[in-house]
Coordinates of C-alpha atoms and ligand atoms in Angstrom, one line a residue:
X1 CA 176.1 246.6 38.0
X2 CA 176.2 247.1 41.9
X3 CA 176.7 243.5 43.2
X4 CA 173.7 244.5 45.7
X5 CA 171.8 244.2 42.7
X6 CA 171.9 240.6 42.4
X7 CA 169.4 240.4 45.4
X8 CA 167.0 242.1 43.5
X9 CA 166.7 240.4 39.8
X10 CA 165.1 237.2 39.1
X11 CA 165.1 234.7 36.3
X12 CA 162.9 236.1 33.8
X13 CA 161.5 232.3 33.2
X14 CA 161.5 231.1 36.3
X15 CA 161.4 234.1 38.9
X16 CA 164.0 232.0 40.9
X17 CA 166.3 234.0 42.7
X18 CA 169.8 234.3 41.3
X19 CA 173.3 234.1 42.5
X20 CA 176.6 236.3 41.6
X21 CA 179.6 235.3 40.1
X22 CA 182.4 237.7 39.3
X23 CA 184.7 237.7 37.1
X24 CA 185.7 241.4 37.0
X25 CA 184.8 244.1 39.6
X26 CA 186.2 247.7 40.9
X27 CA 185.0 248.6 43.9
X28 CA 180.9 247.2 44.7
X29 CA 180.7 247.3 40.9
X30 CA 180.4 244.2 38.8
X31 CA 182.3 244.8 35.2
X32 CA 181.9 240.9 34.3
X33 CA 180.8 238.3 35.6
X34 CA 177.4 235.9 35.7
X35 CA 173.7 235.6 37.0
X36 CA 172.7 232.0 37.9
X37 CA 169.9 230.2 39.5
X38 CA 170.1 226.9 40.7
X39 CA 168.3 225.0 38.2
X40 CA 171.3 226.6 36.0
X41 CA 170.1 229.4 34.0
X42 CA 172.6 231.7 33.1
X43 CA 172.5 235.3 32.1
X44 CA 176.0 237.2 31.6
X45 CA 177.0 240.7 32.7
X46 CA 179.1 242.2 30.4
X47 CA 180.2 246.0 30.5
X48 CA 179.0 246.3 33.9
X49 CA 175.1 245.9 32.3
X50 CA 173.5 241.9 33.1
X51 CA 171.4 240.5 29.9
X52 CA 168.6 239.2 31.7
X53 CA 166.9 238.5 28.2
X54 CA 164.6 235.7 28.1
X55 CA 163.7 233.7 25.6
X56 CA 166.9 233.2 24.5
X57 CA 165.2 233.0 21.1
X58 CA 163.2 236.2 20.9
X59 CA 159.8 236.1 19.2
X60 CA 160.3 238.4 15.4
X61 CA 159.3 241.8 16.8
X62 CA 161.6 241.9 19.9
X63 CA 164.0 240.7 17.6
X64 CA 163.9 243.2 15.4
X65 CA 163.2 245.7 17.8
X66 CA 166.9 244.6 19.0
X67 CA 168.3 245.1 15.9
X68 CA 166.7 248.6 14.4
X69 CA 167.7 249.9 18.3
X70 CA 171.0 248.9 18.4
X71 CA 172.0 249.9 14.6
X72 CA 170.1 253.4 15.3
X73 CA 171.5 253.9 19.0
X74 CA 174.4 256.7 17.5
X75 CA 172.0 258.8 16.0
X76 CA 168.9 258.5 17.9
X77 CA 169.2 261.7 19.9
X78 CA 170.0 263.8 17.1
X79 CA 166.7 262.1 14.7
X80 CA 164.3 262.0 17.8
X81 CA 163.7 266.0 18.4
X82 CA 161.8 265.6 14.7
X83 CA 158.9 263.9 16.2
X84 CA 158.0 266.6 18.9
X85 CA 159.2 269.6 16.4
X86 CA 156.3 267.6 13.5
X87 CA 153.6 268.3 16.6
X88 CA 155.0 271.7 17.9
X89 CA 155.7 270.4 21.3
X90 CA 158.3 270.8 23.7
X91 CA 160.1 268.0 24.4
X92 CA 161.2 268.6 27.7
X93 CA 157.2 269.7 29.0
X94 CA 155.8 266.7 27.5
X95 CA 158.1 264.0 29.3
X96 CA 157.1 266.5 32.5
X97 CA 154.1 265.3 32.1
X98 CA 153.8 262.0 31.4
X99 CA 156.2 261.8 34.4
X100 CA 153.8 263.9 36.5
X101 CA 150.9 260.9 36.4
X102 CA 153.8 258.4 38.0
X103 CA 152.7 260.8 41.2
X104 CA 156.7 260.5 42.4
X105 CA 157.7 261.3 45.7
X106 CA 161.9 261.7 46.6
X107 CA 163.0 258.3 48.0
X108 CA 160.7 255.9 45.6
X109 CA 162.2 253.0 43.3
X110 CA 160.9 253.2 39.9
X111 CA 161.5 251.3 36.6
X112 CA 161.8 252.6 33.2
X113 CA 161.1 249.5 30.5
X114 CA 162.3 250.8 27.1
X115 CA 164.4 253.8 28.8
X116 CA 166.1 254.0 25.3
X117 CA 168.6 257.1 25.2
X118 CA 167.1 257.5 29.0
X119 CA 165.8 261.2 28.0
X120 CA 162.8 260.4 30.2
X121 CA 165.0 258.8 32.8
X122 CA 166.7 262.6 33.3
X123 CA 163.4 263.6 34.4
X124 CA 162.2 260.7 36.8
X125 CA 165.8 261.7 38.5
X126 CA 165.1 264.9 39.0
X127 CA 161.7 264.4 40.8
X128 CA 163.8 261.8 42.9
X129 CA 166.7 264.4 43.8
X130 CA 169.7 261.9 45.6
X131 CA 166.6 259.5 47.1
X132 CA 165.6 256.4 45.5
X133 CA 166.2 254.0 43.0
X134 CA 165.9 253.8 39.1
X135 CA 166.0 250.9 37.3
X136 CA 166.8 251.6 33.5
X137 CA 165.9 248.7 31.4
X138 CA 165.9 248.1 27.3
X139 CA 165.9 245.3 25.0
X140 CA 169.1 247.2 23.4
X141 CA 172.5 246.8 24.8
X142 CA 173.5 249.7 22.0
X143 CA 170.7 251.9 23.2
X144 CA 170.8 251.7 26.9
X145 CA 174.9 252.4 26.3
X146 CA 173.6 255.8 25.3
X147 CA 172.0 255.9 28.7
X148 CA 174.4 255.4 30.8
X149 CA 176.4 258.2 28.9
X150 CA 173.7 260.4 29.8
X151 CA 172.8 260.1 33.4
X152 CA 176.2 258.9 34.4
X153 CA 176.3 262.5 37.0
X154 CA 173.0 261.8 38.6
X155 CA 172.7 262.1 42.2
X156 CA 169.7 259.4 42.4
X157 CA 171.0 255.6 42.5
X158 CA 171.0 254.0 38.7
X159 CA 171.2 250.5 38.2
X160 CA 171.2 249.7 33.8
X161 CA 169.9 246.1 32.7
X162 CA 168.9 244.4 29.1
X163 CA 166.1 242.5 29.1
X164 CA 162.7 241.6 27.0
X165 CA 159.9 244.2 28.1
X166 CA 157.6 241.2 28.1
X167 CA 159.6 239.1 30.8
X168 CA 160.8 241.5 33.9
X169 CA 163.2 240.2 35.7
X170 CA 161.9 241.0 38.9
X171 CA 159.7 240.1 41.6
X172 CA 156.1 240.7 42.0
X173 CA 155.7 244.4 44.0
X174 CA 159.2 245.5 43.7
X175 CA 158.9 249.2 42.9
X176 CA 156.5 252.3 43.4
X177 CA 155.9 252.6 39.9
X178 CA 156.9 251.7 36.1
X179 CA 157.1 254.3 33.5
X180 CA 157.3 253.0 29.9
X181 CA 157.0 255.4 26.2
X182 CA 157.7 254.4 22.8
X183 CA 157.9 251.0 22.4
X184 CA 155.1 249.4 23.5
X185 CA 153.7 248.8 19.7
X186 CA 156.5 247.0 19.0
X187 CA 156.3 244.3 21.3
X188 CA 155.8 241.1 20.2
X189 CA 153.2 240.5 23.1
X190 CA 151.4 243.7 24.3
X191 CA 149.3 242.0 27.2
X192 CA 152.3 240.2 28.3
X193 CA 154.1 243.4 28.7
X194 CA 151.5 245.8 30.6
X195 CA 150.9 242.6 33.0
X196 CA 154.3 242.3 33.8
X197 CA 154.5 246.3 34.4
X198 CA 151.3 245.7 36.7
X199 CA 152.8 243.2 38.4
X200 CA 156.3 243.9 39.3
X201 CA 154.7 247.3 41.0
X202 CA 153.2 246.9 44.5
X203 CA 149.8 247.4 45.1
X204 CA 148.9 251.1 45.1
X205 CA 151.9 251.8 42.9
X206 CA 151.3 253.5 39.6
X207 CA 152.0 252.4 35.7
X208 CA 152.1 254.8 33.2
X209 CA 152.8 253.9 29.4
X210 CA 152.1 255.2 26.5
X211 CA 152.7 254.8 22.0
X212 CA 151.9 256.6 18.6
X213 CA 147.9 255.7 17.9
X214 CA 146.1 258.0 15.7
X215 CA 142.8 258.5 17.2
X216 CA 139.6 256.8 16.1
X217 CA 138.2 260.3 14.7
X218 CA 141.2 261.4 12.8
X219 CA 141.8 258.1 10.9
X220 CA 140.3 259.5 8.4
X221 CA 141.6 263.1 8.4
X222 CA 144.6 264.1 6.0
X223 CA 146.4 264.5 9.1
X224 CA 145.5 260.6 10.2
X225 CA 146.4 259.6 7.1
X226 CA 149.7 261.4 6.7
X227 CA 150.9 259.8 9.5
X228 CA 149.7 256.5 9.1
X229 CA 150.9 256.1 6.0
X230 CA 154.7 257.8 7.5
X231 CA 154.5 254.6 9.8
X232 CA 152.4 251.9 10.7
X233 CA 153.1 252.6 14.1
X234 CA 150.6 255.6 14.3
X235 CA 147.6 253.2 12.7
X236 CA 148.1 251.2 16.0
X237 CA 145.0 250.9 18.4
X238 CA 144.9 252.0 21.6
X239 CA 145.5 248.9 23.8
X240 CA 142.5 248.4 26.2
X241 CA 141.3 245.0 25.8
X242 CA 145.3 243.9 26.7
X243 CA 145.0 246.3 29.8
X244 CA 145.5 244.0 33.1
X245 CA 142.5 243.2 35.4
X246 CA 144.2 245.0 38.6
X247 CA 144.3 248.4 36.8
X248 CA 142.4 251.2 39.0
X249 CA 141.4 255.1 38.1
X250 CA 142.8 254.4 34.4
X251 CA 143.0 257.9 32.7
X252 CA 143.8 257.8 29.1
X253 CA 145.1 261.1 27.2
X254 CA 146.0 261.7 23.7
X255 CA 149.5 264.0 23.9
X256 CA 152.4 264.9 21.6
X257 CA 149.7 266.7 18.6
X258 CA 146.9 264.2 19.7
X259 CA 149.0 261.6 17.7
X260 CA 150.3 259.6 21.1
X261 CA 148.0 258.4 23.8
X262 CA 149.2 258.1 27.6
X263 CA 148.2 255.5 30.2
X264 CA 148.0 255.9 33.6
X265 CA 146.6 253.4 36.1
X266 CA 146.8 252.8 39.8
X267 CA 148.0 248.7 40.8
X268 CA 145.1 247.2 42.6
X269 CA 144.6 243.5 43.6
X270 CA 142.3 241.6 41.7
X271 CA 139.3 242.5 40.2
X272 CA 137.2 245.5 41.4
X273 CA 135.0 244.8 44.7
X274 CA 131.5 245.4 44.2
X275 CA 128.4 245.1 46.4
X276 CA 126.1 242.8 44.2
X277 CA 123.9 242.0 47.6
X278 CA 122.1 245.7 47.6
X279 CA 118.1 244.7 47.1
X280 CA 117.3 246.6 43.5
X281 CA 114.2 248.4 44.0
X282 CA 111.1 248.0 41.1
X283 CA 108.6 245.4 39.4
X284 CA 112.1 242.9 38.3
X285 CA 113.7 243.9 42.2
X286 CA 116.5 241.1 43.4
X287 CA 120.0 241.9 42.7
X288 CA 122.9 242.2 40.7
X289 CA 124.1 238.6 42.1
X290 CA 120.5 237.0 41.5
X291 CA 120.2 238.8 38.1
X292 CA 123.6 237.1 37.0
X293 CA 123.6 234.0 38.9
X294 CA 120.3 232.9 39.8
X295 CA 118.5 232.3 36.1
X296 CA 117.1 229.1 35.9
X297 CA 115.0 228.5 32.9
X298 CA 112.4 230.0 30.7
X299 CA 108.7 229.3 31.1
X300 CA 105.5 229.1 28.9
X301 CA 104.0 232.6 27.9
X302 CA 100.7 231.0 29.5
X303 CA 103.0 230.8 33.0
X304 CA 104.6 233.7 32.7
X305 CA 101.3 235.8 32.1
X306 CA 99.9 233.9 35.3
X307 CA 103.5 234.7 37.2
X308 CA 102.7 238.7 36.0
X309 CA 98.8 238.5 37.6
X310 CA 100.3 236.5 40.9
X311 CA 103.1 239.3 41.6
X312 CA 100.9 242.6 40.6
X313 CA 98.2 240.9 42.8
X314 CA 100.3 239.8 46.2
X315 CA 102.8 244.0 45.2
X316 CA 105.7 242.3 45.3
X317 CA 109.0 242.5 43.1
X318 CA 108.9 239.5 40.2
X319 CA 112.3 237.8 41.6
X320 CA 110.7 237.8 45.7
X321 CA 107.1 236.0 44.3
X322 CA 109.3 233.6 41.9
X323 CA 112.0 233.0 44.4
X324 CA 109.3 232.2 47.1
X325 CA 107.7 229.7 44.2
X326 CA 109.9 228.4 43.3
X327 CA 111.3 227.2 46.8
X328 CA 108.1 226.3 48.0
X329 CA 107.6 224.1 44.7
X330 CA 110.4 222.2 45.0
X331 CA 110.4 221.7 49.2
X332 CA 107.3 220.0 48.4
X333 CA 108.7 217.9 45.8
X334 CA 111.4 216.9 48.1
X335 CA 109.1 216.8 51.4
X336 CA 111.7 218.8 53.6
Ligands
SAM1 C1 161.0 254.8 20.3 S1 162.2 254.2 21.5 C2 161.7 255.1 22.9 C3 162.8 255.3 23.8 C4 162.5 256.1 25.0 N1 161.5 255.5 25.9 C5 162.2 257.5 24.7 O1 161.0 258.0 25.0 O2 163.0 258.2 24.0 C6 161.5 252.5 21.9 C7 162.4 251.8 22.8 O3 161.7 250.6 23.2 C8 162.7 249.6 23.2 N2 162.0 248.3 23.1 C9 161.3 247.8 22.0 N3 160.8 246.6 22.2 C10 161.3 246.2 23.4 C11 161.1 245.0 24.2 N4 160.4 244.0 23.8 N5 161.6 245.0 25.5 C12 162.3 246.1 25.9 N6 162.5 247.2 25.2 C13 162.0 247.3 24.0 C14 163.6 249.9 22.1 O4 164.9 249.2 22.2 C15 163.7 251.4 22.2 O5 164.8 251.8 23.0

């Protein structure tokens, strides 16, 4: 870990800053040492990578996603062509583009959660060249090991770190986009992971993620049913309703044989802006904000017939004759 670094995580429980002590170093790199914040959380570096794993009791699924990718870390790269060959896709075009809807330009930071072997990592450092930043993240210190291995000879600045996908250790808006593939079924709280992707990328920034999901229309197909009964993994839904509020121009794909989708959304602030003041032409006419805020209560049918006769007669829309009603009614109840 460069000791620069320590600037830029955060207490995955608290988001409190976090100070450096080292216990081992060559050069600006940390071999051993700790990250502490003041309220005395501690989170070791050990091997040069910091554990910035929070809870320190992780719920079952991270758990075992720990275990499963740590005892499979050795042979991962040598199983992992299967999946693409089972599809007839080349590997190396399909992480092109999923990569291509992160929209990189040289010079950007980015974070990979759930880098694994960091096979996608190779390619977000080639569309960086030598400018930029990549932070390669997974719950697996076994896993991630395999990554450093790999892109140990790129030109593009790598900084490696363990942590939960569900608790970031770093502050709101501090990269130009988050790229994450594989893993997301397996985390114990889905929303909680794409909100903390949303959030730790600045506004404008882009989020791109993506899982096995058999499609809705192939769930019953042989080839549905093949692979969902191969692994659970593929009878997982596609996960709108966990998708965070500030998501913009969301485009979802179905890649890798139509058995994978992909997720890619712009970071905007809040919800959506919307002009719900525009008068709505017609017989009901106010608008969207009267319509959904300005109900008061039903009438008799013998009133409402009456309301119908008034508004034809005077050519006016029902919410202009009822609002005027209903204000003059009640400013002569209350003599104003
Ligand atoms: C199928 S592998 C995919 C690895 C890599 N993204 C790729 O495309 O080859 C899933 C990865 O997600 C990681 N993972 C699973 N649950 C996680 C969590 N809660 N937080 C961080 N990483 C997690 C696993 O350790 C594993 O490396």
């Amino acid at each position: 870990m460069r000791a620069s670094d320590a600037a830029v995580y955060r207490s995955p429980a608290s988001g409190e800053a976090l100070s450096l002590d080292i216990h081992e170093s060559a050069g600006d790199d940390v071999i051993g040492g700790e990250l502490r914040t003041a309220g005395g959380e501690r989170y070791p570096i050990v091997d040069g990578i910091p554990d910035l794993t929070y809870p320190p009791d992780l719920a079952g699924e991270d758990a075992t996603a720990r275990t499963v990718y740590d005892s499979v870390a050795s042979v991962y790269d040598e199983y992992l062509p299967l999946t693409f060959q089972t599809f007839g896709c080349d590997e190396g075009q399909t992480r092109e583009l999923m990569v291509e809807r992160l929209r990189l330009v040289p010079g950007q930071r980015v974070l990979e959660v759930g880098a694994g072997t960091g096979r996608t990592s190779a390619v977000i450092a080639a569309k960086l060249r030598d400018r930029g930043h990549i932070y390669v993240h997974d719950i697996s210190r076994g896993i991630l090991q395999k990554a450093v291995e790999r892109l140990s000879r790129e030109a593009v600045p790598l900084s490696f770190l363990i942590s939960n996908g569900i608790y970031l250790p770093f502050a709101d808006d501090s990269f130009d986009a988050v790229f994450h593939f594989g893993g997301l079924n397996m985390f114990s709280d889905i929303r909680r992971g794409l909100s903390e992707m949303a959030r730790v990328v600045r506004p404008g920034g882009r989020v791109v993620v993506g899982d096995e999901s058999v499609p809705p229309w192939l769930r019953e197909t042989n080839f549905g049913k093949v692979l969902i009964a191969t692994s659970s993994h593929y009878g997982a839904r596609l996960p709108l309703e966990e998708m965070p509020v500030a998501a913009r121009e969301v485009a979802i794909e179905y890649i890798l044989g139509g058995a994978f989708y992909l997720i890619s959304f712009t970071v905007g602030e809040g919800e959506p802006a919307a002009n719900f003041d525009l008068p709505i032409p017609g017989v009901r006419g106010g608008t969207h904000r009267t319509r959904a805020h300005g109900q008061l209560e039903g009438v008799t049918l013998e009133a409402k017939r009456l309301a119908q006769r008034a508004r034809e007669k005077r050519g006016i829309s029902m919410h202009a004759w009822l609002d005027e009603a209903v204000r003059e009614a009640a400013r002569r109840d209350l003599e104003e």
